[in-house]
Every structure is written in structure tokens, then in C-alpha cells.
Amino acid sequence: MNAIIDIEIDSVIKDAESFCAESGIEIKLVYKLSNRSLEIISERSKELPTLYYVSVEMLKKRVENGCFILKKEDQIIGHIFVHEHEVKGHFVYERSSLWVDNAYRNYNLGLLLMARITEFYSDTFLISIAQTPKVHYYNEILGMTHVTLSKMSVVLVQELEKLGKLRDELNFKYYVNACFEAQIRELK
């Protein structure tokens, strides 16, 4: 990544962290959430067309991989999960269920959550499959690389298809972290 972008992204992340500190918002890495919290998140995913529906059982599995939440008092006002996939003996983690409460948007809290989970998974295979141009931009400034299906191994493409994650490349883009990019063609 170029030095100017690194400085700018660092500044934006620090501003988001400062906003959290000033507003009494905690950012926490958690591996377990109450059933009630999981029910709320599941319902939220059902109601919002921008989120894929995730059941409470799916969320229970995902939170075990580590989930970052934004919490103010007893309310979860933001979250990001990862979904674990196994591809030919390799674990691939897909960022999923990014959400920030409307009252707290425009403070780069979604970017903060994306940055934290991306950094947390920097030593393993992390993928983002997204439709939204804003998420594409965030992926790029976080150092993730856009890859087309033609740059992936045939095995990975077949696994994405089996998992129901093979998407129309006109509307969706695949981004991978540096660790995954270095080995994406080798995944057999």
C-alpha cells in the first residue's frame, strides 16, 4: 500500500477509535454472545436487505471464530463476524454480517470493525465477498486485493460453488488478504 494511503487510513481509524472513547463505546473481541444478542442480530439480518440472513445457530458457530462488537452500555451498536469454510484442508475465513446502528454511522465505525477483523486474521486466509462499492473501497484501503475467479484455483472456485458463495462477478467482488493472495492459485 502506498505511504499516503497508510497514513490516511491510520488517521481515520484513530479518529473512529477516539469517537468511540468519547462516546462511551467499547470495541470488544468476543467469542461468545448471549442467546438474546444472537437473536437480535439474526432478526436484524432477516430485516435488512443488505445483510444475508443468518440463523442463531449459524451465529453461534461464527462467534466462536472471534467477533468484534461495538457496545454502548448494554446495547450492541455494531458487529462483524467471520464465517469459517474448510477448503481442501485449509481454513478460509469470510468476513460477514457487518452492521452499525444508523445513529452511529458516518463515524467510520464500519471501517474500524473491518480493520480490526482484517488485522486479526492477517496470518490466515481471509476473503470478503461484497456487492457494495463502499465495502470494495474499504477492502482496498485495508490492503486487500481484488481477485477474479480466473485468478483462483479451480478447486477454490468449485468449493465456492458448493458453499453457495460463487457470485456474479458483475455485481459482486472477491477481495483477499495478503496471506491468501500469496497462495490463492496453490489452493488444491
Coordinates of N, CA, C and O in Angstrom, one line a residue:
M1 N 0.8 -1.2 0.0 CA 0.0 0.0 0.0 C 0.9 1.2 0.0 O 2.0 1.2 0.6
N2 N 0.4 2.3 -0.6 CA 1.3 3.5 -0.7 C 1.2 4.2 0.7 O 0.3 4.2 1.4
A3 N 2.3 4.9 1.0 CA 2.5 5.5 2.3 C 1.4 6.6 2.6 O 1.0 6.7 3.8
I4 N 1.0 7.3 1.7 CA 0.0 8.3 1.9 C -1.3 7.7 2.3 O -2.0 8.1 3.3
I5 N -1.7 6.6 1.6 CA -3.0 5.9 2.0 C -2.8 5.3 3.4 O -3.7 5.3 4.2
D6 N -1.6 4.7 3.7 CA -1.4 4.2 5.0 C -1.6 5.2 6.1 O -2.3 4.9 7.1
I7 N -1.1 6.4 5.9 CA -1.2 7.5 6.9 C -2.7 7.9 7.0 O -3.2 8.1 8.1
E8 N -3.3 8.0 5.9 CA -4.7 8.4 5.9 C -5.6 7.4 6.6 O -6.5 7.8 7.4
I9 N -5.4 6.1 6.3 CA -6.2 5.1 6.9 C -6.0 5.0 8.4 O -6.9 4.9 9.2
D10 N -4.7 5.2 8.8 CA -4.3 5.2 10.2 C -5.0 6.3 10.9 O -5.6 6.2 12.0
S11 N -5.1 7.5 10.3 CA -5.7 8.7 10.9 C -7.2 8.5 11.0 O -7.8 8.8 12.0
V12 N -7.8 7.9 10.0 CA -9.3 7.6 10.0 C -9.6 6.6 11.1 O -10.6 6.8 11.9
I13 N -8.8 5.6 11.2 CA -9.0 4.6 12.3 C -8.9 5.2 13.7 O -9.7 5.0 14.6
K14 N -7.9 6.0 13.8 CA -7.6 6.7 15.1 C -8.8 7.6 15.5 O -9.2 7.7 16.6
D15 N -9.3 8.3 14.5 CA -10.5 9.2 14.7 C -11.7 8.4 15.1 O -12.4 8.8 16.0
A16 N -11.9 7.2 14.5 CA -13.0 6.3 14.8 C -12.8 5.8 16.3 O -13.8 5.8 17.1
E17 N -11.6 5.4 16.6 CA -11.3 5.0 18.0 C -11.6 6.1 19.0 O -12.1 5.8 20.1
S18 N -11.2 7.3 18.7 CA -11.4 8.5 19.5 C -12.9 8.7 19.7 O -13.3 9.0 20.8
F19 N -13.6 8.6 18.6 CA -15.1 8.8 18.7 C -15.7 7.8 19.7 O -16.5 8.1 20.5
C20 N -15.2 6.6 19.6 CA -15.7 5.5 20.5 C -15.4 5.9 21.9 O -16.3 5.8 22.8
A21 N -14.2 6.2 22.2 CA -13.8 6.6 23.6 C -14.6 7.7 24.1 O -15.0 7.7 25.3
E22 N -14.8 8.8 23.3 CA -15.5 9.9 23.8 C -17.0 9.7 23.9 O -17.7 10.3 24.7
S23 N -17.5 8.7 23.2 CA -19.0 8.4 23.2 C -19.3 7.2 24.2 O -20.4 6.8 24.2
G24 N -18.3 6.7 24.8 CA -18.5 5.5 25.7 C -18.8 4.2 25.0 O -19.6 3.4 25.5
I25 N -18.2 4.1 23.8 CA -18.4 2.9 23.0 C -17.2 2.0 23.2 O -16.1 2.4 23.0
E26 N -17.4 0.7 23.6 CA -16.3 -0.2 23.7 C -16.3 -1.0 22.4 O -17.3 -1.4 21.9
I27 N -15.0 -1.3 22.0 CA -14.9 -2.2 20.9 C -14.2 -3.5 21.5 O -13.2 -3.4 22.2
K28 N -14.9 -4.6 21.3 CA -14.5 -5.8 22.0 C -14.4 -7.0 21.1 O -15.3 -7.1 20.2
L29 N -13.4 -7.8 21.3 CA -13.3 -9.1 20.6 C -14.0 -10.1 21.5 O -13.6 -10.3 22.7
V30 N -15.0 -10.8 21.0 CA -15.7 -11.8 21.8 C -15.8 -13.1 21.1 O -15.7 -13.2 19.9
Y31 N -15.9 -14.1 21.9 CA -16.1 -15.5 21.3 C -17.4 -16.1 21.8 O -17.6 -17.3 21.5
K32 N -18.2 -15.4 22.5 CA -19.5 -15.8 22.9 C -20.4 -14.6 23.1 O -20.0 -13.6 23.6
L33 N -21.6 -14.8 22.7 CA -22.7 -13.8 23.0 C -23.9 -14.5 23.5 O -24.1 -15.6 23.2
S34 N -24.7 -13.7 24.3 CA -25.9 -14.3 24.8 C -26.9 -14.7 23.7 O -26.8 -14.1 22.6
N35 N -27.7 -15.6 24.0 CA -28.7 -16.0 23.0 C -29.6 -14.9 22.6 O -30.0 -14.7 21.4
R36 N -29.9 -14.0 23.5 CA -30.7 -12.8 23.2 C -30.0 -11.9 22.2 O -30.6 -11.4 21.2
S37 N -28.7 -11.7 22.4 CA -28.0 -10.8 21.4 C -27.9 -11.5 20.1 O -28.1 -10.8 19.0
L38 N -27.7 -12.8 20.1 CA -27.7 -13.6 18.8 C -29.1 -13.5 18.1 O -29.1 -13.4 16.9
E39 N -30.1 -13.6 18.9 CA -31.5 -13.5 18.3 C -31.7 -12.1 17.6 O -32.3 -12.0 16.5
I40 N -31.3 -11.1 18.3 CA -31.4 -9.7 17.8 C -30.6 -9.6 16.5 O -31.1 -9.0 15.5
I41 N -29.4 -10.1 16.5 CA -28.5 -10.0 15.3 C -29.2 -10.8 14.1 O -29.2 -10.4 13.0
S42 N -29.7 -12.0 14.4 CA -30.3 -12.8 13.4 C -31.5 -12.1 12.8 O -31.7 -12.1 11.6
E43 N -32.4 -11.5 13.7 CA -33.6 -10.8 13.2 C -33.2 -9.6 12.4 O -33.8 -9.4 11.3
R44 N -32.1 -8.9 12.8 CA -31.6 -7.8 12.0 C -31.2 -8.2 10.6 O -31.5 -7.6 9.6
S45 N -30.6 -9.4 10.5 CA -30.1 -9.9 9.2 C -31.3 -10.3 8.3 O -31.2 -10.1 7.1
K46 N -32.4 -10.7 9.0 CA -33.6 -11.0 8.2 C -34.3 -9.8 7.7 O -34.8 -9.8 6.6
E47 N -34.3 -8.7 8.4 CA -35.0 -7.5 8.1 C -34.3 -6.6 7.1 O -34.9 -5.8 6.4
L48 N -32.9 -6.7 7.1 CA -32.2 -5.8 6.2 C -31.8 -6.4 4.9 O -31.1 -7.5 5.0
P49 N -32.1 -5.9 3.8 CA -31.8 -6.5 2.5 C -30.3 -6.5 2.2 O -29.8 -7.3 1.4
T50 N -29.5 -5.6 2.9 CA -28.1 -5.6 2.7 C -27.3 -6.7 3.4 O -26.1 -6.9 3.2
L51 N -28.0 -7.4 4.3 CA -27.4 -8.5 5.1 C -27.9 -9.8 4.6 O -29.1 -9.9 4.4
Y52 N -27.1 -10.8 4.6 CA -27.6 -12.2 4.3 C -28.2 -12.7 5.6 O -27.6 -12.5 6.7
Y53 N -29.3 -13.4 5.5 CA -29.9 -13.9 6.7 C -29.0 -15.0 7.4 O -28.4 -15.9 6.7
V54 N -28.8 -14.8 8.7 CA -28.1 -15.8 9.4 C -28.9 -16.2 10.7 O -29.4 -15.4 11.4
S55 N -29.0 -17.5 10.8 CA -29.8 -18.0 12.0 C -29.0 -17.9 13.3 O -27.8 -17.7 13.2
V56 N -29.6 -18.1 14.4 CA -29.0 -18.0 15.7 C -27.9 -19.2 15.7 O -26.8 -19.0 16.2
E57 N -28.2 -20.3 15.2 CA -27.3 -21.4 15.2 C -26.0 -21.1 14.4 O -24.9 -21.5 14.8
M58 N -26.2 -20.5 13.2 CA -25.1 -20.1 12.4 C -24.2 -19.1 13.1 O -23.0 -19.1 13.1
L59 N -24.9 -18.1 13.8 CA -24.2 -17.1 14.5 C -23.4 -17.7 15.7 O -22.3 -17.2 16.0
K60 N -23.9 -18.7 16.4 CA -23.2 -19.3 17.5 C -21.9 -19.9 17.0 O -20.9 -19.8 17.7
K61 N -21.9 -20.5 15.8 CA -20.7 -21.1 15.2 C -19.7 -20.0 14.8 O -18.5 -20.1 15.1
R62 N -20.2 -18.9 14.3 CA -19.4 -17.8 13.8 C -18.7 -17.0 14.9 O -17.6 -16.7 14.8
V63 N -19.5 -16.8 16.0 CA -18.9 -16.1 17.1 C -17.7 -16.8 17.7 O -16.8 -16.2 18.3
E64 N -17.7 -18.1 17.6 CA -16.6 -18.9 18.2 C -15.3 -18.6 17.5 O -14.2 -18.8 18.0
N65 N -15.3 -18.1 16.2 CA -14.1 -17.7 15.5 C -13.6 -16.4 15.9 O -12.5 -16.0 15.5
G66 N -14.3 -15.6 16.7 CA -14.0 -14.3 17.1 C -14.8 -13.3 16.4 O -14.9 -13.4 15.2
C67 N -15.4 -12.4 17.1 CA -16.3 -11.4 16.5 C -16.0 -10.1 17.2 O -15.8 -10.1 18.4
F68 N -15.9 -9.0 16.5 CA -15.8 -7.7 17.1 C -17.1 -7.1 17.2 O -17.9 -7.1 16.2
I69 N -17.4 -6.5 18.4 CA -18.6 -5.8 18.6 C -18.3 -4.4 19.1 O -17.3 -4.2 19.7
L70 N -19.2 -3.5 18.8 CA -19.2 -2.2 19.4 C -20.4 -2.2 20.4 O -21.5 -2.5 20.0
K71 N -20.0 -1.8 21.6 CA -21.1 -1.9 22.7 C -21.1 -0.6 23.4 O -20.1 0.0 23.8
K72 N -22.3 -0.1 23.6 CA -22.6 1.1 24.3 C -23.6 0.8 25.4 O -24.7 0.4 25.1
E73 N -23.2 0.9 26.6 CA -24.0 0.4 27.8 C -24.3 -1.0 27.5 O -23.3 -1.8 27.4
D74 N -25.5 -1.4 27.5 CA -25.8 -2.9 27.3 C -26.2 -3.2 25.8 O -26.7 -4.3 25.6
Q75 N -26.1 -2.2 24.9 CA -26.5 -2.4 23.6 C -25.4 -2.7 22.6 O -24.3 -2.0 22.7
I76 N -25.5 -3.6 21.7 CA -24.6 -3.9 20.7 C -25.0 -2.9 19.5 O -26.1 -3.0 19.0
I77 N -24.1 -2.0 19.2 CA -24.4 -1.0 18.2 C -23.6 -1.2 16.9 O -23.8 -0.4 16.0
G78 N -22.8 -2.3 16.9 CA -22.1 -2.7 15.7 C -21.5 -4.0 15.9 O -21.2 -4.4 17.0
H79 N -21.3 -4.7 14.7 CA -20.7 -6.0 14.8 C -20.1 -6.5 13.5 O -20.5 -5.9 12.4
I80 N -19.1 -7.4 13.5 CA -18.6 -8.0 12.4 C -18.2 -9.4 12.8 O -17.6 -9.6 13.8
F81 N -18.6 -10.4 12.0 CA -18.3 -11.8 12.2 C -17.4 -12.4 11.1 O -17.2 -11.7 10.1
V82 N -16.9 -13.6 11.3 CA -16.3 -14.3 10.2 C -16.9 -15.7 10.1 O -17.4 -16.2 11.1
H83 N -17.1 -16.1 8.9 CA -17.6 -17.5 8.6 C -16.5 -18.4 8.2 O -15.7 -18.0 7.3
E84 N -16.3 -19.5 8.9 CA -15.2 -20.4 8.6 C -15.6 -21.4 7.5 O -16.7 -22.0 7.7
H85 N -14.8 -21.6 6.5 CA -15.0 -22.6 5.5 C -13.8 -23.5 5.4 O -12.6 -22.9 5.6
E86 N -13.9 -24.7 5.2 CA -12.7 -25.6 5.0 C -12.7 -25.9 3.5 O -13.6 -26.4 3.0
V87 N -11.5 -25.6 2.9 CA -11.3 -25.9 1.5 C -10.0 -26.8 1.4 O -8.9 -26.3 1.6
K88 N -10.3 -28.0 1.1 CA -9.1 -29.0 0.9 C -8.1 -28.9 2.0 O -6.9 -28.8 1.8
G89 N -8.6 -28.9 3.3 CA -7.7 -28.9 4.4 C -7.2 -27.6 4.9 O -6.4 -27.5 5.8
H90 N -7.6 -26.5 4.2 CA -7.2 -25.1 4.6 C -8.5 -24.4 5.1 O -9.6 -24.6 4.6
F91 N -8.3 -23.6 6.1 CA -9.4 -22.9 6.6 C -9.4 -21.5 6.0 O -8.4 -20.8 5.9
V92 N -10.5 -21.1 5.4 CA -10.7 -19.8 4.8 C -11.8 -19.1 5.6 O -12.9 -19.7 5.8
Y93 N -11.5 -17.9 6.0 CA -12.4 -17.1 6.8 C -13.0 -16.0 6.0 O -12.3 -15.3 5.3
E94 N -14.3 -15.9 6.0 CA -15.1 -14.9 5.2 C -15.6 -13.9 6.1 O -16.4 -14.2 7.0
R95 N -15.3 -12.6 5.9 CA -15.9 -11.6 6.7 C -17.4 -11.5 6.4 O -17.8 -11.6 5.3
S96 N -18.2 -11.4 7.5 CA -19.6 -11.4 7.3 C -20.3 -10.6 8.3 O -19.8 -10.3 9.4
S97 N -21.6 -10.3 8.0 CA -22.5 -9.6 9.0 C -22.0 -8.3 9.6 O -22.1 -8.1 10.8
L98 N -21.4 -7.5 8.7 CA -21.0 -6.2 9.2 C -22.3 -5.3 9.3 O -23.1 -5.2 8.4
W99 N -22.4 -4.7 10.5 CA -23.5 -3.8 10.7 C -23.2 -2.7 11.8 O -22.5 -3.1 12.7
V100 N -23.6 -1.5 11.5 CA -23.5 -0.4 12.5 C -24.9 0.3 12.6 O -25.5 0.6 11.6
D101 N -25.3 0.5 13.8 CA -26.6 1.2 14.1 C -26.6 2.5 13.3 O -25.6 3.3 13.3
N102 N -27.8 2.9 12.8 CA -27.9 4.1 12.0 C -27.4 5.4 12.7 O -26.9 6.3 12.2
A103 N -27.7 5.4 14.0 CA -27.3 6.6 14.8 C -25.8 6.8 14.9 O -25.4 7.9 15.3
Y104 N -25.0 5.8 14.6 CA -23.6 5.8 14.7 C -22.9 5.7 13.4 O -21.6 5.5 13.4
R105 N -23.6 5.8 12.3 CA -22.9 5.8 11.0 C -22.3 7.2 10.8 O -22.5 8.1 11.5
N106 N -21.5 7.2 9.8 CA -20.7 8.5 9.4 C -19.6 8.8 10.4 O -19.1 9.9 10.4
Y107 N -19.2 7.8 11.2 CA -18.1 8.0 12.1 C -17.0 6.9 11.8 O -16.1 6.7 12.6
N108 N -17.1 6.3 10.6 CA -16.2 5.2 10.2 C -16.1 4.0 11.1 O -15.1 3.4 11.2
L109 N -17.2 3.7 11.8 CA -17.2 2.6 12.7 C -17.2 1.3 12.0 O -16.6 0.3 12.4
G110 N -17.9 1.2 10.8 CA -17.8 0.0 10.0 C -16.4 -0.3 9.5 O -15.9 -1.4 9.5
L111 N -15.7 0.8 9.1 CA -14.3 0.7 8.7 C -13.5 0.2 9.8 O -12.6 -0.7 9.7
L112 N -13.7 0.7 11.0 CA -13.0 0.3 12.2 C -13.2 -1.2 12.5 O -12.2 -1.9 12.7
L113 N -14.4 -1.6 12.4 CA -14.7 -3.1 12.6 C -14.0 -3.9 11.5 O -13.4 -5.0 11.8
M114 N -14.1 -3.5 10.3 CA -13.4 -4.2 9.2 C -11.9 -4.3 9.4 O -11.3 -5.3 9.2
A115 N -11.3 -3.1 9.8 CA -9.9 -3.1 10.1 C -9.5 -4.1 11.2 O -8.5 -4.8 11.0
R116 N -10.2 -4.1 12.2 CA -9.9 -5.0 13.4 C -10.0 -6.4 13.0 O -9.1 -7.2 13.3
I117 N -11.0 -6.8 12.3 CA -11.1 -8.3 11.9 C -10.1 -8.6 10.8 O -9.6 -9.7 10.8
T118 N -9.8 -7.7 9.9 CA -8.8 -7.9 8.9 C -7.4 -8.1 9.5 O -6.7 -9.0 9.2
E119 N -7.1 -7.3 10.5 CA -5.8 -7.4 11.2 C -5.8 -8.7 12.0 O -4.8 -9.4 12.0
F120 N -6.9 -9.0 12.7 CA -6.9 -10.2 13.5 C -6.7 -11.5 12.7 O -6.1 -12.5 13.1
Y121 N -7.1 -11.5 11.4 CA -7.0 -12.7 10.5 C -5.9 -12.5 9.5 O -5.8 -13.2 8.5
S122 N -4.9 -11.6 9.8 CA -3.9 -11.3 8.8 C -2.9 -12.5 8.5 O -2.3 -12.6 7.4
D123 N -2.8 -13.5 9.4 CA -1.9 -14.6 9.2 C -2.6 -15.9 8.7 O -2.1 -16.9 8.7
T124 N -3.8 -15.7 8.2 CA -4.6 -16.8 7.7 C -5.3 -16.4 6.4 O -5.2 -15.2 6.0
F125 N -6.1 -17.2 5.8 CA -6.8 -16.9 4.6 C -8.1 -16.1 4.9 O -9.0 -16.7 5.5
L126 N -8.2 -14.9 4.5 CA -9.4 -14.1 4.8 C -9.9 -13.6 3.4 O -9.1 -13.1 2.6
I127 N -11.2 -13.7 3.2 CA -11.9 -13.3 2.0 C -13.1 -12.4 2.3 O -13.7 -12.6 3.4
S128 N -13.3 -11.5 1.5 CA -14.5 -10.6 1.6 C -15.3 -10.8 0.2 O -14.7 -10.5 -0.8
I129 N -16.5 -11.1 0.3 CA -17.3 -11.2 -0.9 C -18.4 -10.1 -0.8 O -19.3 -10.3 0.1
A130 N -18.3 -9.1 -1.6 CA -19.2 -7.9 -1.3 C -19.7 -7.4 -2.6 O -19.1 -7.5 -3.7
Q131 N -20.9 -6.7 -2.5 CA -21.6 -6.1 -3.6 C -21.5 -4.6 -3.5 O -21.5 -3.9 -4.5
T132 N -21.3 -4.0 -2.3 CA -21.4 -2.6 -2.1 C -20.0 -1.9 -2.5 O -19.0 -2.3 -2.0
P133 N -20.1 -0.9 -3.4 CA -18.9 -0.2 -3.7 C -18.1 0.4 -2.5 O -16.9 0.4 -2.5
K134 N -18.8 0.8 -1.5 CA -18.1 1.4 -0.3 C -17.3 0.3 0.4 O -16.2 0.5 0.8
V135 N -17.8 -0.9 0.4 CA -17.1 -2.1 1.0 C -15.9 -2.4 0.2 O -14.8 -2.7 0.7
H136 N -16.0 -2.3 -1.2 CA -14.9 -2.5 -2.1 C -13.8 -1.5 -1.8 O -12.6 -1.9 -1.6
Y137 N -14.2 -0.3 -1.6 CA -13.2 0.8 -1.3 C -12.5 0.5 0.0 O -11.3 0.6 0.1
Y138 N -13.3 0.2 1.0 CA -12.7 -0.1 2.3 C -11.7 -1.3 2.2 O -10.7 -1.3 2.8
N139 N -12.1 -2.4 1.5 CA -11.2 -3.5 1.3 C -9.9 -3.1 0.7 O -8.8 -3.5 1.2
E140 N -10.0 -2.2 -0.3 CA -8.7 -1.8 -0.9 C -7.9 -0.9 0.0 O -6.7 -1.1 0.1
I141 N -8.4 0.0 0.8 CA -7.6 0.8 1.7 C -7.1 0.0 2.9 O -6.1 0.4 3.5
L142 N -7.7 -1.2 3.1 CA -7.2 -2.0 4.2 C -6.2 -3.0 3.7 O -5.7 -3.9 4.4
G143 N -5.8 -2.9 2.4 CA -4.7 -3.7 1.8 C -5.2 -5.0 1.2 O -4.3 -5.9 0.9
M144 N -6.5 -5.2 1.1 CA -7.0 -6.4 0.5 C -6.9 -6.3 -1.1 O -7.0 -5.2 -1.6
T145 N -6.8 -7.4 -1.7 CA -6.7 -7.4 -3.2 C -7.9 -7.9 -3.9 O -8.4 -9.0 -3.5
H146 N -8.4 -7.3 -4.9 CA -9.5 -7.8 -5.7 C -9.0 -8.9 -6.5 O -8.0 -8.8 -7.2
V147 N -9.6 -10.0 -6.5 CA -9.3 -11.2 -7.3 C -10.5 -11.6 -8.1 O -11.6 -11.7 -7.6
T148 N -10.2 -12.0 -9.3 CA -11.3 -12.5 -10.2 C -11.3 -14.0 -10.0 O -10.3 -14.6 -9.6
L149 N -12.4 -14.6 -10.4 CA -12.5 -16.1 -10.3 C -11.4 -16.8 -11.2 O -10.8 -17.8 -10.8
S150 N -11.0 -16.1 -12.3 CA -9.9 -16.7 -13.1 C -8.6 -16.7 -12.4 O -7.7 -17.5 -12.8
K151 N -8.4 -15.9 -11.4 CA -7.1 -15.9 -10.6 C -7.1 -16.9 -9.5 O -6.1 -17.1 -8.8
M152 N -8.2 -17.5 -9.2 CA -8.3 -18.5 -8.2 C -8.1 -19.9 -8.7 O -8.2 -20.2 -9.9
S153 N -7.7 -20.8 -7.8 CA -7.5 -22.2 -8.3 C -8.9 -22.8 -8.6 O -9.9 -22.3 -8.1
V154 N -8.9 -23.8 -9.5 CA -10.1 -24.4 -9.9 C -10.8 -25.0 -8.7 O -12.0 -24.9 -8.5
V155 N -10.0 -25.6 -7.8 CA -10.6 -26.2 -6.5 C -11.3 -25.2 -5.7 O -12.4 -25.4 -5.2
L156 N -10.7 -24.0 -5.5 CA -11.4 -22.9 -4.7 C -12.7 -22.5 -5.4 O -13.7 -22.3 -4.7
V157 N -12.7 -22.3 -6.7 CA -13.9 -21.9 -7.4 C -15.0 -23.0 -7.2 O -16.2 -22.7 -6.9
Q158 N -14.6 -24.3 -7.3 CA -15.6 -25.4 -7.1 C -16.1 -25.4 -5.7 O -17.3 -25.6 -5.5
E159 N -15.2 -25.1 -4.7 CA -15.7 -25.1 -3.3 C -16.6 -23.9 -3.1 O -17.6 -24.0 -2.4
L160 N -16.3 -22.7 -3.7 CA -17.2 -21.6 -3.5 C -18.6 -21.9 -4.1 O -19.6 -21.5 -3.5
E161 N -18.6 -22.6 -5.2 CA -19.9 -23.0 -5.8 C -20.6 -24.0 -4.9 O -21.8 -23.8 -4.6
K162 N -19.9 -25.0 -4.3 CA -20.6 -25.9 -3.4 C -21.1 -25.2 -2.2 O -22.2 -25.6 -1.6
L163 N -20.4 -24.2 -1.7 CA -20.8 -23.5 -0.5 C -21.9 -22.4 -0.8 O -22.4 -21.8 0.1
G164 N -22.2 -22.2 -2.0 CA -23.2 -21.2 -2.4 C -22.6 -19.8 -2.4 O -23.4 -18.8 -2.3
K165 N -21.3 -19.7 -2.5 CA -20.6 -18.4 -2.4 C -20.1 -18.0 -3.8 O -19.4 -17.0 -3.9
L166 N -20.4 -18.7 -4.8 CA -20.0 -18.3 -6.2 C -20.9 -17.3 -6.6 O -22.1 -17.5 -6.7
R167 N -20.4 -16.1 -6.9 CA -21.3 -14.9 -7.2 C -21.0 -14.4 -8.6 O -19.9 -14.6 -9.1
D168 N -22.0 -13.7 -9.0 CA -21.9 -13.0 -10.3 C -20.8 -11.9 -10.2 O -21.0 -10.9 -9.4
E169 N -19.8 -12.0 -11.0 CA -18.7 -11.0 -10.9 C -19.0 -9.6 -11.4 O -18.3 -8.7 -11.1
L170 N -20.1 -9.4 -12.0 CA -20.6 -8.1 -12.4 C -21.1 -7.3 -11.2 O -21.0 -6.1 -11.1
N171 N -21.7 -8.1 -10.3 CA -22.3 -7.4 -9.1 C -21.5 -7.6 -7.8 O -21.7 -6.8 -6.9
F172 N -20.8 -8.7 -7.7 CA -20.0 -9.0 -6.5 C -18.5 -9.0 -6.8 O -18.1 -9.3 -7.9
K173 N -17.7 -8.6 -5.8 CA -16.3 -8.7 -6.0 C -15.7 -9.5 -4.8 O -16.2 -9.5 -3.7
Y174 N -14.6 -10.2 -5.1 CA -13.9 -11.0 -4.1 C -12.6 -10.3 -3.8 O -11.9 -9.9 -4.7
Y175 N -12.4 -10.1 -2.5 CA -11.2 -9.5 -2.0 C -10.5 -10.4 -1.0 O -11.2 -11.1 -0.2
V176 N -9.2 -10.5 -1.1 CA -8.5 -11.4 -0.2 C -7.3 -10.7 0.4 O -6.8 -9.7 -0.1
N177 N -6.9 -11.1 1.6 CA -5.8 -10.5 2.3 C -4.5 -11.0 1.7 O -4.5 -11.9 0.8
A178 N -3.4 -10.4 2.1 CA -2.1 -10.7 1.5 C -1.7 -12.2 1.7 O -1.2 -12.8 0.7
C179 N -2.0 -12.8 2.8 CA -1.7 -14.2 3.1 C -2.4 -15.1 2.1 O -1.8 -16.0 1.5
F180 N -3.7 -14.8 1.8 CA -4.5 -15.6 0.9 C -4.0 -15.3 -0.5 O -3.9 -16.2 -1.3
E181 N -3.7 -14.1 -0.9 CA -3.3 -13.7 -2.2 C -2.1 -14.5 -2.6 O -1.9 -15.0 -3.7
A182 N -1.1 -14.6 -1.7 CA 0.1 -15.3 -2.0 C 0.0 -16.7 -2.3 O 0.8 -17.3 -3.0
Q183 N -1.1 -17.3 -1.9 CA -1.3 -18.8 -2.1 C -2.6 -19.1 -2.8 O -2.9 -20.3 -3.0
I184 N -3.3 -18.2 -3.4 CA -4.7 -18.4 -3.9 C -4.7 -19.4 -5.1 O -5.6 -20.2 -5.2
R185 N -3.7 -19.4 -5.9 CA -3.6 -20.3 -7.0 C -3.1 -21.7 -6.6 O -3.3 -22.7 -7.3
E186 N -2.5 -21.8 -5.5 CA -1.9 -23.0 -5.0 C -2.9 -23.9 -4.2 O -2.6 -25.0 -3.9
L187 N -4.0 -23.3 -3.8 CA -5.0 -24.0 -3.0 C -5.6 -25.1 -3.8 O -6.4 -24.9 -4.7
K188 N -5.1 -26.3 -3.5 CA -5.5 -27.5 -4.2 C -6.1 -28.6 -3.3 O -5.9 -28.7 -2.2

